[in-house]
PDB file of C-alpha atoms in Angstrom:
ATOM      1  CA  MET A   1      -3.543  10.968  -6.981  1.00  0.00           C
ATOM      2  CA  PRO A   2      -5.419   7.879  -8.147  1.00  0.00           C
ATOM      3  CA  PRO A   3      -4.716   4.568  -6.339  1.00  0.00           C
ATOM      4  CA  ARG A   4      -2.716   3.390  -9.361  1.00  0.00           C
ATOM      5  CA  GLN A   5       0.396   4.948 -10.882  1.00  0.00           C
ATOM      6  CA  PHE A   6      -0.599   7.618 -13.392  1.00  0.00           C
ATOM      7  CA  ASP A   7       1.858   8.993 -15.953  1.00  0.00           C
ATOM      8  CA  GLY A   8       0.340  11.698 -18.123  1.00  0.00           C
ATOM      9  CA  SER A   9       3.214  11.627 -20.597  1.00  0.00           C
ATOM     10  CA  ARG A  10       2.660   7.902 -21.126  1.00  0.00           C
ATOM     11  CA  VAL A  11      -1.044   8.482 -21.758  1.00  0.00           C
ATOM     12  CA  ARG A  12      -0.167  11.171 -24.293  1.00  0.00           C
ATOM     13  CA  ALA A  13       2.301   8.875 -26.073  1.00  0.00           C
ATOM     14  CA  VAL A  14      -0.187   6.006 -26.266  1.00  0.00           C
ATOM     15  CA  ARG A  15      -2.993   8.340 -27.420  1.00  0.00           C
ATOM     16  CA  ARG A  16      -0.847   9.752 -30.190  1.00  0.00           C
ATOM     17  CA  GLY A  17       0.177   6.241 -31.183  1.00  0.00           C
ATOM     18  CA  LYS A  18      -3.528   5.464 -31.612  1.00  0.00           C
ATOM     19  CA  ASP A  19      -4.015   8.640 -33.716  1.00  0.00           C
ATOM     20  CA  LEU A  20      -6.569   9.926 -31.211  1.00  0.00           C
ATOM     21  CA  HIS A  21      -7.083  13.619 -30.480  1.00  0.00           C
ATOM     22  CA  GLN A  22      -7.523  14.793 -26.910  1.00  0.00           C
ATOM     23  CA  LYS A  23     -11.142  15.633 -27.693  1.00  0.00           C
ATOM     24  CA  GLU A  24     -11.794  12.096 -28.934  1.00  0.00           C
ATOM     25  CA  LEU A  25     -10.292  10.511 -25.821  1.00  0.00           C
ATOM     26  CA  ALA A  26     -12.231  12.951 -23.655  1.00  0.00           C
ATOM     27  CA  GLU A  27     -15.523  11.958 -25.288  1.00  0.00           C
ATOM     28  CA  MET A  28     -14.762   8.256 -24.812  1.00  0.00           C
ATOM     29  CA  VAL A  29     -13.987   8.761 -21.116  1.00  0.00           C
ATOM     30  CA  GLY A  30     -16.740  11.303 -20.403  1.00  0.00           C
ATOM     31  CA  VAL A  31     -14.695  14.402 -19.613  1.00  0.00           C
ATOM     32  CA  SER A  32     -13.695  17.575 -21.436  1.00  0.00           C
ATOM     33  CA  ALA A  33     -10.714  17.977 -23.755  1.00  0.00           C
ATOM     34  CA  PRO A  34      -9.072  20.534 -21.388  1.00  0.00           C
ATOM     35  CA  THR A  35      -9.312  17.940 -18.620  1.00  0.00           C
ATOM     36  CA  VAL A  36      -7.376  15.419 -20.716  1.00  0.00           C
ATOM     37  CA  ALA A  37      -4.818  18.148 -21.514  1.00  0.00           C
ATOM     38  CA  ARG A  38      -4.290  18.774 -17.786  1.00  0.00           C
ATOM     39  CA  TRP A  39      -3.866  15.044 -17.143  1.00  0.00           C
ATOM     40  CA  GLU A  40      -1.281  14.671 -19.872  1.00  0.00           C
ATOM     41  CA  SER A  41       0.692  17.741 -18.782  1.00  0.00           C
ATOM     42  CA  GLY A  42       0.806  16.603 -15.148  1.00  0.00           C
ATOM     43  CA  GLN A  43      -1.250  19.564 -13.925  1.00  0.00           C
ATOM     44  CA  ASP A  44      -4.006  17.282 -12.677  1.00  0.00           C
ATOM     45  CA  PHE A  45      -4.797  13.599 -12.170  1.00  0.00           C
ATOM     46  CA  PRO A  46      -7.923  11.650 -13.053  1.00  0.00           C
ATOM     47  CA  LYS A  47      -9.961  10.107 -10.304  1.00  0.00           C
ATOM     48  CA  GLY A  48      -9.126   6.465  -9.815  1.00  0.00           C
ATOM     49  CA  GLU A  49     -12.464   5.264 -11.154  1.00  0.00           C
ATOM     50  CA  LYS A  50     -11.674   6.898 -14.522  1.00  0.00           C
ATOM     51  CA  LEU A  51      -8.562   4.794 -15.137  1.00  0.00           C
ATOM     52  CA  PRO A  52     -10.357   1.655 -16.429  1.00  0.00           C
ATOM     53  CA  ALA A  53     -12.211   3.771 -19.006  1.00  0.00           C
ATOM     54  CA  ILE A  54      -8.997   5.507 -20.096  1.00  0.00           C
ATOM     55  CA  ALA A  55      -7.160   2.195 -20.475  1.00  0.00           C
ATOM     56  CA  ALA A  56     -10.075   0.703 -22.427  1.00  0.00           C
ATOM     57  CA  ALA A  57     -10.266   3.735 -24.717  1.00  0.00           C
ATOM     58  CA  LEU A  58      -6.552   3.431 -25.461  1.00  0.00           C
ATOM     59  CA  GLY A  59      -6.719  -0.341 -25.921  1.00  0.00           C
ATOM     60  CA  GLN A  60      -4.228  -1.005 -23.113  1.00  0.00           C
ATOM     61  CA  PRO A  61      -4.375  -3.476 -20.189  1.00  0.00           C
ATOM     62  CA  LEU A  62      -5.164  -1.589 -16.986  1.00  0.00           C
ATOM     63  CA  ASP A  63      -2.224  -3.106 -15.083  1.00  0.00           C
ATOM     64  CA  VAL A  64       0.208  -2.144 -17.840  1.00  0.00           C
ATOM     65  CA  LEU A  65      -0.888   1.436 -18.423  1.00  0.00           C
ATOM     66  CA  PHE A  66      -1.659   2.193 -14.763  1.00  0.00           C
ATOM     67  CA  PRO A  67       0.242  -0.239 -12.515  1.00  0.00           C
ATOM     68  CA  HIS A  68      -0.117  -0.304  -8.753  1.00  0.00           C
ATOM     69  CA  ASP A  69       2.429  -1.348  -6.141  1.00  0.00           C
ATOM     70  CA  GLY A  70       1.815  -5.060  -6.614  1.00  0.00           C
ATOM     71  CA  GLY A  71       0.549  -5.654  -3.098  1.00  0.00           C
ATOM     72  CA  PRO A  72      -2.906  -6.979  -2.228  1.00  0.00           C
ATOM     73  CA  PRO A  73      -5.695  -4.581  -3.275  1.00  0.00           C
ATOM     74  CA  ASP A  74      -7.510  -2.438  -0.741  1.00  0.00           C
ATOM     75  CA  LEU A  75     -11.122  -1.262  -0.931  1.00  0.00           C
ATOM     76  CA  GLN A  76     -10.313   1.905  -2.839  1.00  0.00           C
ATOM     77  CA  LEU A  77      -8.477  -0.024  -5.537  1.00  0.00           C
ATOM     78  CA  LEU A  78     -11.346  -2.524  -5.906  1.00  0.00           C
ATOM     79  CA  ARG A  79     -13.872   0.289  -6.265  1.00  0.00           C
ATOM     80  CA  CYS A  80     -11.816   2.265  -8.739  1.00  0.00           C
ATOM     81  CA  ASP A  81     -11.000  -0.806 -10.828  1.00  0.00           C
ATOM     82  CA  ALA A  82     -14.760  -1.407 -11.051  1.00  0.00           C
ATOM     83  CA  GLY A  83     -15.074   2.107 -12.507  1.00  0.00           C
ATOM     84  CA  LEU A  84     -17.230   3.340  -9.633  1.00  0.00           C
ATOM     85  CA  SER A  85     -17.083   6.624  -7.736  1.00  0.00           C
ATOM     86  CA  VAL A  86     -17.654   6.785  -3.988  1.00  0.00           C
ATOM     87  CA  ALA A  87     -21.130   8.183  -4.647  1.00  0.00           C
ATOM     88  CA  GLN A  88     -21.975   5.333  -7.024  1.00  0.00           C
ATOM     89  CA  ALA A  89     -20.741   2.700  -4.565  1.00  0.00           C
ATOM     90  CA  ALA A  90     -22.811   4.332  -1.822  1.00  0.00           C
ATOM     91  CA  ALA A  91     -25.890   4.293  -4.041  1.00  0.00           C
ATOM     92  CA  ILE A  92     -25.483   0.553  -4.560  1.00  0.00           C
ATOM     93  CA  ILE A  93     -25.789  -0.067  -0.822  1.00  0.00           C
ATOM     94  CA  GLY A  94     -28.392   2.669  -0.338  1.00  0.00           C
ATOM     95  CA  THR A  95     -26.406   4.931   1.978  1.00  0.00           C
ATOM     96  CA  SER A  96     -24.541   8.214   2.011  1.00  0.00           C
ATOM     97  CA  ARG A  97     -20.869   8.207   1.065  1.00  0.00           C
ATOM     98  CA  VAL A  98     -19.804   8.067   4.714  1.00  0.00           C
ATOM     99  CA  PRO A  99     -19.686   4.242   5.162  1.00  0.00           C
ATOM    100  CA  VAL A 100     -17.689   3.812   1.947  1.00  0.00           C
ATOM    101  CA  ASN A 101     -15.267   6.624   2.848  1.00  0.00           C
ATOM    102  CA  ASN A 102     -14.865   5.337   6.406  1.00  0.00           C
ATOM    103  CA  ALA A 103     -14.062   1.814   5.261  1.00  0.00           C
ATOM    104  CA  GLU A 104     -11.614   2.949   2.556  1.00  0.00           C
ATOM    105  CA  SER A 105      -9.766   5.227   4.964  1.00  0.00           C
ATOM    106  CA  GLY A 106      -9.557   2.608   7.725  1.00  0.00           C
ATOM    107  CA  ARG A 107     -11.848   4.397  10.182  1.00  0.00           C
ATOM    108  CA  ARG A 108     -14.887   2.113  10.407  1.00  0.00           C
ATOM    109  CA  ARG A 109     -15.541  -1.269   8.826  1.00  0.00           C
ATOM    110  CA  LEU A 110     -18.439  -1.934   6.476  1.00  0.00           C
ATOM    111  CA  SER A 111     -21.636  -3.283   7.995  1.00  0.00           C
ATOM    112  CA  ASP A 112     -22.198  -6.933   7.162  1.00  0.00           C
ATOM    113  CA  ALA A 113     -25.219  -6.005   5.041  1.00  0.00           C
ATOM    114  CA  TYR A 114     -23.006  -3.955   2.717  1.00  0.00           C
ATOM    115  CA  VAL A 115     -20.350  -6.575   2.047  1.00  0.00           C
ATOM    116  CA  GLN A 116     -22.116  -8.823  -0.456  1.00  0.00           C
ATOM    117  CA  PRO A 117     -23.667  -6.011  -2.568  1.00  0.00           C
ATOM    118  CA  LEU A 118     -20.317  -4.268  -2.862  1.00  0.00           C
ATOM    119  CA  ALA A 119     -18.535  -7.530  -3.677  1.00  0.00           C
ATOM    120  CA  GLN A 120     -20.971  -8.062  -6.548  1.00  0.00           C
ATOM    121  CA  ALA A 121     -20.548  -4.476  -7.749  1.00  0.00           C
ATOM    122  CA  TYR A 122     -16.753  -4.763  -7.609  1.00  0.00           C
ATOM    123  CA  LYS A 123     -16.877  -8.187  -9.335  1.00  0.00           C
ATOM    124  CA  VAL A 124     -15.006  -9.958  -6.547  1.00  0.00           C
ATOM    125  CA  SER A 125     -15.954 -12.600  -4.010  1.00  0.00           C
ATOM    126  CA  LYS A 126     -17.079 -11.750  -0.498  1.00  0.00           C
ATOM    127  CA  GLU A 127     -13.789 -13.152   0.799  1.00  0.00           C
ATOM    128  CA  GLU A 128     -11.777 -10.954  -1.564  1.00  0.00           C
ATOM    129  CA  LEU A 129     -13.685  -7.862  -0.484  1.00  0.00           C
ATOM    130  CA  LEU A 130     -13.120  -8.643   3.200  1.00  0.00           C
ATOM    131  CA  ALA A 131      -9.411  -9.195   2.523  1.00  0.00           C
ATOM    132  CA  ALA A 132      -9.283  -5.825   0.749  1.00  0.00           C
ATOM    133  CA  GLN A 133     -10.990  -4.241   3.756  1.00  0.00           C
ATOM    134  CA  ASP A 134      -8.276  -5.678   5.989  1.00  0.00           C
ATOM    135  CA  CYS A 135      -5.692  -4.027   3.729  1.00  0.00           C
ATOM    136  CA  SER A 136      -7.503  -0.703   4.079  1.00  0.00           C
ATOM    137  CA  PHE A 137      -7.077  -1.090   7.832  1.00  0.00           C
ATOM    138  CA  GLY A 138      -3.374  -1.848   7.498  1.00  0.00           C
ATOM    139  CA  LEU A 139      -3.725  -5.615   7.955  1.00  0.00           C
ATOM    140  CA  ARG A 140      -2.208  -8.037   5.464  1.00  0.00           C
ATOM    141  CA  PRO A 141      -2.205 -11.835   5.383  1.00  0.00           C
ATOM    142  CA  GLU A 142       1.016 -13.401   6.630  1.00  0.00           C
ATOM    143  CA  GLY A 143       3.397 -13.799   3.732  1.00  0.00           C
ATOM    144  CA  SER A 144       1.212 -11.788   1.353  1.00  0.00           C
ATOM    145  CA  ARG A 145       4.169  -9.704   0.262  1.00  0.00           C
ATOM    146  CA  ASP A 146       7.175 -11.687  -0.931  1.00  0.00           C
ATOM    147  CA  GLU A 147       9.661  -8.920  -1.651  1.00  0.00           C
ATOM    148  CA  GLN A 148      11.932 -11.018  -3.788  1.00  0.00           C
ATOM    149  CA  ALA A 149       9.081 -12.516  -5.802  1.00  0.00           C
ATOM    150  CA  SER A 150       7.598  -9.057  -6.399  1.00  0.00           C
ATOM    151  CA  ALA A 151      10.853  -7.691  -7.802  1.00  0.00           C
ATOM    152  CA  PRO A 152      10.853  -7.304 -11.599  1.00  0.00           C
ATOM    153  CA  ARG A 153      12.477 -10.239 -13.384  1.00  0.00           C
ATOM    154  CA  THR A 154      11.574 -10.302 -17.066  1.00  0.00           C
ATOM    155  CA  VAL A 155      12.858  -7.709 -19.513  1.00  0.00           C
ATOM    156  CA  GLY A 156       9.382  -6.197 -19.784  1.00  0.00           C
ATOM    157  CA  GLU A 157       8.884  -5.993 -16.021  1.00  0.00           C
ATOM    158  CA  LYS A 158      12.218  -4.208 -15.666  1.00  0.00           C
ATOM    159  CA  ILE A 159      11.390  -1.750 -18.452  1.00  0.00           C
ATOM    160  CA  ASN A 160       8.033  -0.946 -16.836  1.00  0.00           C
ATOM    161  CA  TYR A 161       9.602  -0.569 -13.399  1.00  0.00           C
ATOM    162  CA  LEU A 162      12.221   1.866 -14.652  1.00  0.00           C
ATOM    163  CA  LEU A 163       9.672   3.878 -16.627  1.00  0.00           C
ATOM    164  CA  GLN A 164       7.375   4.102 -13.590  1.00  0.00           C
ATOM    165  CA  HIS A 165       9.989   5.042 -10.998  1.00  0.00           C
ATOM    166  CA  GLY A 166      13.124   6.205 -12.799  1.00  0.00           C
ATOM    167  CA  TYR A 167      11.941   9.454 -14.374  1.00  0.00           C
ATOM    168  CA  VAL A 168      10.938  11.571 -11.405  1.00  0.00           C
ATOM    169  CA  GLY A 169      10.002  15.059 -12.519  1.00  0.00           C
ATOM    170  CA  GLN A 170      10.647  14.401 -16.199  1.00  0.00           C
ATOM    171  CA  GLU A 171       8.939  12.722 -19.133  1.00  0.00           C
ATOM    172  CA  ALA A 172       9.686   9.023 -19.494  1.00  0.00           C
ATOM    173  CA  PRO A 173      10.737   7.889 -22.977  1.00  0.00           C
ATOM    174  CA  SER A 174       8.085   6.441 -25.261  1.00  0.00           C
ATOM    175  CA  ASP A 175       8.356   3.023 -26.901  1.00  0.00           C
ATOM    176  CA  GLU A 176       9.489   4.792 -30.075  1.00  0.00           C
ATOM    177  CA  GLU A 177      12.215   6.685 -28.210  1.00  0.00           C
ATOM    178  CA  ILE A 178      13.437   3.549 -26.424  1.00  0.00           C
ATOM    179  CA  ALA A 179      13.641   1.659 -29.718  1.00  0.00           C
ATOM    180  CA  ARG A 180      15.577   4.523 -31.319  1.00  0.00           C
ATOM    181  CA  LEU A 181      18.087   4.664 -28.436  1.00  0.00           C
ATOM    182  CA  VAL A 182      18.563   0.890 -28.487  1.00  0.00           C
ATOM    183  CA  ASN A 183      19.195   0.887 -32.223  1.00  0.00           C
ATOM    184  CA  GLU A 184      21.635   3.793 -31.947  1.00  0.00           C
ATOM    185  CA  HIS A 185      23.561   1.928 -29.257  1.00  0.00           C
ATOM    186  CA  VAL A 186      23.802  -1.383 -31.116  1.00  0.00           C
ATOM    187  CA  GLY A 187      24.351   0.231 -34.518  1.00  0.00           C
ATOM    188  CA  VAL A 188      21.624  -1.695 -36.353  1.00  0.00           C
ATOM    189  CA  ALA A 189      17.829  -1.690 -36.534  1.00  0.00           C
ATOM    190  CA  ALA A 190      17.487  -4.351 -33.843  1.00  0.00           C
ATOM    191  CA  VAL A 191      14.048  -3.440 -32.463  1.00  0.00           C
ATOM    192  CA  THR A 192      10.935  -1.449 -33.299  1.00  0.00           C
ATOM    193  CA  ALA A 193       8.506   0.428 -31.078  1.00  0.00           C
ATOM    194  CA  ASP A 194       6.143  -2.528 -31.442  1.00  0.00           C
ATOM    195  CA  ASP A 195       8.875  -4.848 -30.140  1.00  0.00           C
ATOM    196  CA  ILE A 196       9.293  -2.664 -27.043  1.00  0.00           C
ATOM    197  CA  ALA A 197       5.527  -2.605 -26.493  1.00  0.00           C
ATOM    198  CA  ALA A 198       5.414  -6.409 -26.823  1.00  0.00           C
ATOM    199  CA  LEU A 199       8.087  -6.742 -24.136  1.00  0.00           C
ATOM    200  CA  ARG A 200       6.340  -4.320 -21.786  1.00  0.00           C
ATOM    201  CA  THR A 201       2.948  -6.017 -22.114  1.00  0.00           C
ATOM    202  CA  GLY A 202       4.390  -9.507 -21.763  1.00  0.00           C
ATOM    203  CA  ALA A 203       3.410 -10.525 -25.301  1.00  0.00           C
ATOM    204  CA  THR A 204       7.019 -11.649 -25.652  1.00  0.00           C
ATOM    205  CA  THR A 205       9.738 -12.244 -23.074  1.00  0.00           C
ATOM    206  CA  GLU A 206      12.614 -12.939 -25.451  1.00  0.00           C
ATOM    207  CA  ALA A 207      15.349 -10.375 -26.084  1.00  0.00           C
ATOM    208  CA  SER A 208      18.864 -10.937 -27.410  1.00  0.00           C
ATOM    209  CA  ALA A 209      21.952 -10.005 -25.415  1.00  0.00           C
ATOM    210  CA  VAL A 210      22.559  -7.106 -27.812  1.00  0.00           C
ATOM    211  CA  VAL A 211      19.040  -5.735 -27.283  1.00  0.00           C
ATOM    212  CA  ARG A 212      19.349  -6.145 -23.509  1.00  0.00           C
ATOM    213  CA  ALA A 213      22.563  -4.132 -23.545  1.00  0.00           C
ATOM    214  CA  GLY A 214      20.844  -1.481 -25.665  1.00  0.00           C
ATOM    215  CA  LEU A 215      17.921  -1.308 -23.233  1.00  0.00           C
ATOM    216  CA  ALA A 216      20.290  -0.754 -20.326  1.00  0.00           C
ATOM    217  CA  GLN A 217      21.932   2.085 -22.249  1.00  0.00           C
ATOM    218  CA  ALA A 218      18.589   3.585 -23.290  1.00  0.00           C
ATOM    219  CA  LEU A 219      17.212   3.508 -19.738  1.00  0.00           C
ATOM    220  CA  GLN A 220      20.531   4.581 -18.173  1.00  0.00           C
ATOM    221  CA  VAL A 221      21.137   1.611 -15.904  1.00  0.00           C
ATOM    222  CA  ASP A 222      23.926  -0.924 -15.536  1.00  0.00           C
ATOM    223  CA  GLU A 223      23.891  -3.693 -18.143  1.00  0.00           C
ATOM    224  CA  ALA A 224      23.841  -6.301 -15.372  1.00  0.00           C
ATOM    225  CA  LEU A 225      20.231  -5.430 -14.611  1.00  0.00           C
ATOM    226  CA  PHE A 226      19.121  -6.720 -18.028  1.00  0.00           C
ATOM    227  CA  GLN A 227      21.557  -9.628 -18.391  1.00  0.00           C
ATOM    228  CA  ASP A 228      18.987 -12.342 -17.688  1.00  0.00           C
ATOM    229  CA  ASP A 229      15.559 -13.004 -16.208  1.00  0.00           C
ATOM    230  CA  ALA A 230      16.866 -14.701 -13.105  1.00  0.00           C
ATOM    231  CA  GLU A 231      16.325 -13.613  -9.530  1.00  0.00           C
ATOM    232  CA  VAL A 232      17.366  -9.986  -9.064  1.00  0.00           C
ATOM    233  CA  ASN A 233      20.650  -9.841  -7.185  1.00  0.00           C
ATOM    234  CA  PRO A 234      20.907  -7.833  -3.927  1.00  0.00           C
ATOM    235  CA  ALA A 235      22.739  -4.883  -5.502  1.00  0.00           C
ATOM    236  CA  ALA A 236      20.199  -4.513  -8.301  1.00  0.00           C
ATOM    237  CA  ARG A 237      17.331  -4.936  -5.853  1.00  0.00           C
ATOM    238  CA  GLU A 238      18.776  -2.161  -3.684  1.00  0.00           C
ATOM    239  CA  PHE A 239      18.897   0.066  -6.751  1.00  0.00           C
ATOM    240  CA  LEU A 240      15.306  -0.695  -7.760  1.00  0.00           C
ATOM    241  CA  GLU A 241      13.985  -0.095  -4.257  1.00  0.00           C
ATOM    242  CA  ALA A 242      15.891   3.196  -4.132  1.00  0.00           C
ATOM    243  CA  LEU A 243      14.169   4.291  -7.348  1.00  0.00           C
ATOM    244  CA  ARG A 244      10.764   3.476  -5.924  1.00  0.00           C
ATOM    245  CA  PHE A 245      11.691   5.207  -2.682  1.00  0.00           C
ATOM    246  CA  LEU A 246      12.683   8.415  -4.479  1.00  0.00           C
ATOM    247  CA  SER A 247       9.530   8.225  -6.588  1.00  0.00           C
ATOM    248  CA  SER A 248       7.456   8.084  -3.396  1.00  0.00           C
ATOM    249  CA  ILE A 249       9.279  11.132  -2.050  1.00  0.00           C
ATOM    250  CA  HIS A 250       8.593  13.052  -5.263  1.00  0.00           C
ATOM    251  CA  ARG A 251       4.870  12.285  -4.952  1.00  0.00           C
ATOM    252  CA  GLY A 252       4.961  14.074  -1.576  1.00  0.00           C
ATOM    253  CA  GLN A 253       4.454  11.093   0.692  1.00  0.00           C
ATOM    254  CA  ILE A 254       5.101  12.005   4.325  1.00  0.00           C
ATOM    255  CA  LEU A 255       6.773   8.714   5.188  1.00  0.00           C
ATOM    256  CA  GLY A 256       9.118   9.066   2.249  1.00  0.00           C
ATOM    257  CA  LEU A 257      10.139  12.559   3.299  1.00  0.00           C
ATOM    258  CA  ALA A 258      10.763  11.370   6.839  1.00  0.00           C
ATOM    259  CA  ALA A 259      12.789   8.346   5.776  1.00  0.00           C
ATOM    260  CA  ARG A 260      15.019  10.463   3.536  1.00  0.00           C
ATOM    261  CA  GLY A 261      16.614  11.879   6.665  1.00  0.00           C
ATOM    262  CA  ASN A 262      17.974   8.499   7.753  1.00  0.00           C
ATOM    263  CA  SER A 263      21.697   9.243   7.893  1.00  0.00           C
ATOM    264  CA  ALA A 264      22.685   5.607   8.395  1.00  0.00           C
ATOM    265  CA  GLY A 265      21.196   4.513   5.081  1.00  0.00           C
ATOM    266  CA  LEU A 266      18.392   2.031   4.502  1.00  0.00           C
ATOM    267  CA  SER A 267      18.601  -1.599   3.468  1.00  0.00           C
ATOM    268  CA  ALA A 268      16.599  -2.927   0.545  1.00  0.00           C
ATOM    269  CA  GLU A 269      14.293  -4.698   2.997  1.00  0.00           C
ATOM    270  CA  MET A 270      13.664  -1.513   4.981  1.00  0.00           C
ATOM    271  CA  MET A 271      13.098   0.510   1.824  1.00  0.00           C
ATOM    272  CA  ALA A 272      10.611  -2.096   0.608  1.00  0.00           C
ATOM    273  CA  HIS A 273       8.799  -1.949   3.934  1.00  0.00           C
ATOM    274  CA  ILE A 274       8.630   1.852   3.874  1.00  0.00           C
ATOM    275  CA  ASN A 275       7.284   1.810   0.334  1.00  0.00           C
ATOM    276  CA  GLU A 276       4.685  -0.754   1.359  1.00  0.00           C
ATOM    277  CA  LEU A 277       3.541   1.519   4.182  1.00  0.00           C
ATOM    278  CA  VAL A 278       3.464   4.505   1.825  1.00  0.00           C
ATOM    279  CA  GLY A 279       1.215   2.538  -0.497  1.00  0.00           C
ATOM    280  CA  GLU A 280      -1.109   1.575   2.343  1.00  0.00           C
ATOM    281  CA  LEU A 281      -1.393   5.105   3.697  1.00  0.00           C
ATOM    282  CA  LYS A 282      -1.427   7.019   0.399  1.00  0.00           C
ATOM    283  CA  HIS A 283      -5.186   7.444   0.151  1.00  0.00           C
ATOM    284  CA  LYS A 284      -5.519   8.171   3.875  1.00  0.00           C
ATOM    285  CA  LEU A 285      -3.364  11.313   3.802  1.00  0.00           C
ATOM    286  CA  PRO A 286      -5.547  14.427   3.326  1.00  0.00           C
ATOM    287  CA  GLU A 287      -3.112  16.127   0.974  1.00  0.00           C
ATOM    288  CA  VAL A 288      -3.148  13.236  -1.525  1.00  0.00           C
ATOM    289  CA  GLN A 289      -6.671  11.850  -1.078  1.00  0.00           C
ATOM    290  CA  ASP A 290      -8.785  11.688  -4.223  1.00  0.00           C
ATOM    291  CA  GLY A 291     -11.558  14.229  -4.493  1.00  0.00           C
ATOM    292  CA  GLU A 292     -15.021  12.761  -4.200  1.00  0.00           C
TER     293      GLU A 292
END
């Protein structure tokens, strides 16, 4: 899996909305058409460093099309967001891939001589790269993760959250499908696919009470979740963390599978903490580590 969330069905929907064939997208990204077909069908995942090129080819913001967990970036995320493979990053500092792999997997820190060249290649400051290295080693600045602040608040953030975590093992609805379901629920043509896209990308944050109710119906959640953009209440937050928790389990994360056996039940805070750990360890587990 790449370090960001990858949804092949979403890529397919966006590609079709752009009237692009798989072959055309493949040529823009530098892969074969069958490779794109495997990505879109969920049979395979692109390497993390391919995601910026895919997002650019589809004219989508990287964070919207391929979101990550919202926590501070680690070294792998910085490298992939710069569009660089491990081999390319190693070439920049004139070494084999071992120092880059060791640092990303939390085994051995980068030599001081490598820090500034990699920071320049990743388009971040030296301080940002060192902070990302700390994250790769499981260290985070005090207060870096404010659980309540990181919870989705706007209509668009809630739509994206539900699309990312609420459709485990099935295809998430496209913007066109969401708009159709909303309009069917409210009984009038209240929104278009472009309106849904504008909400998801943050181009607009306004939605009427009728549309909010339709969104809740379309995405199969309680209407209270979409009532306003205020702080998410404890019950809704518990629900959202449970979705993310189940999504982590579906992706085969060891910690998620272990936590599922907790017979006493888990609080929202504990679920958030487990998901944070899953995110930190994801690229360190052999069975989910990106191929080099």
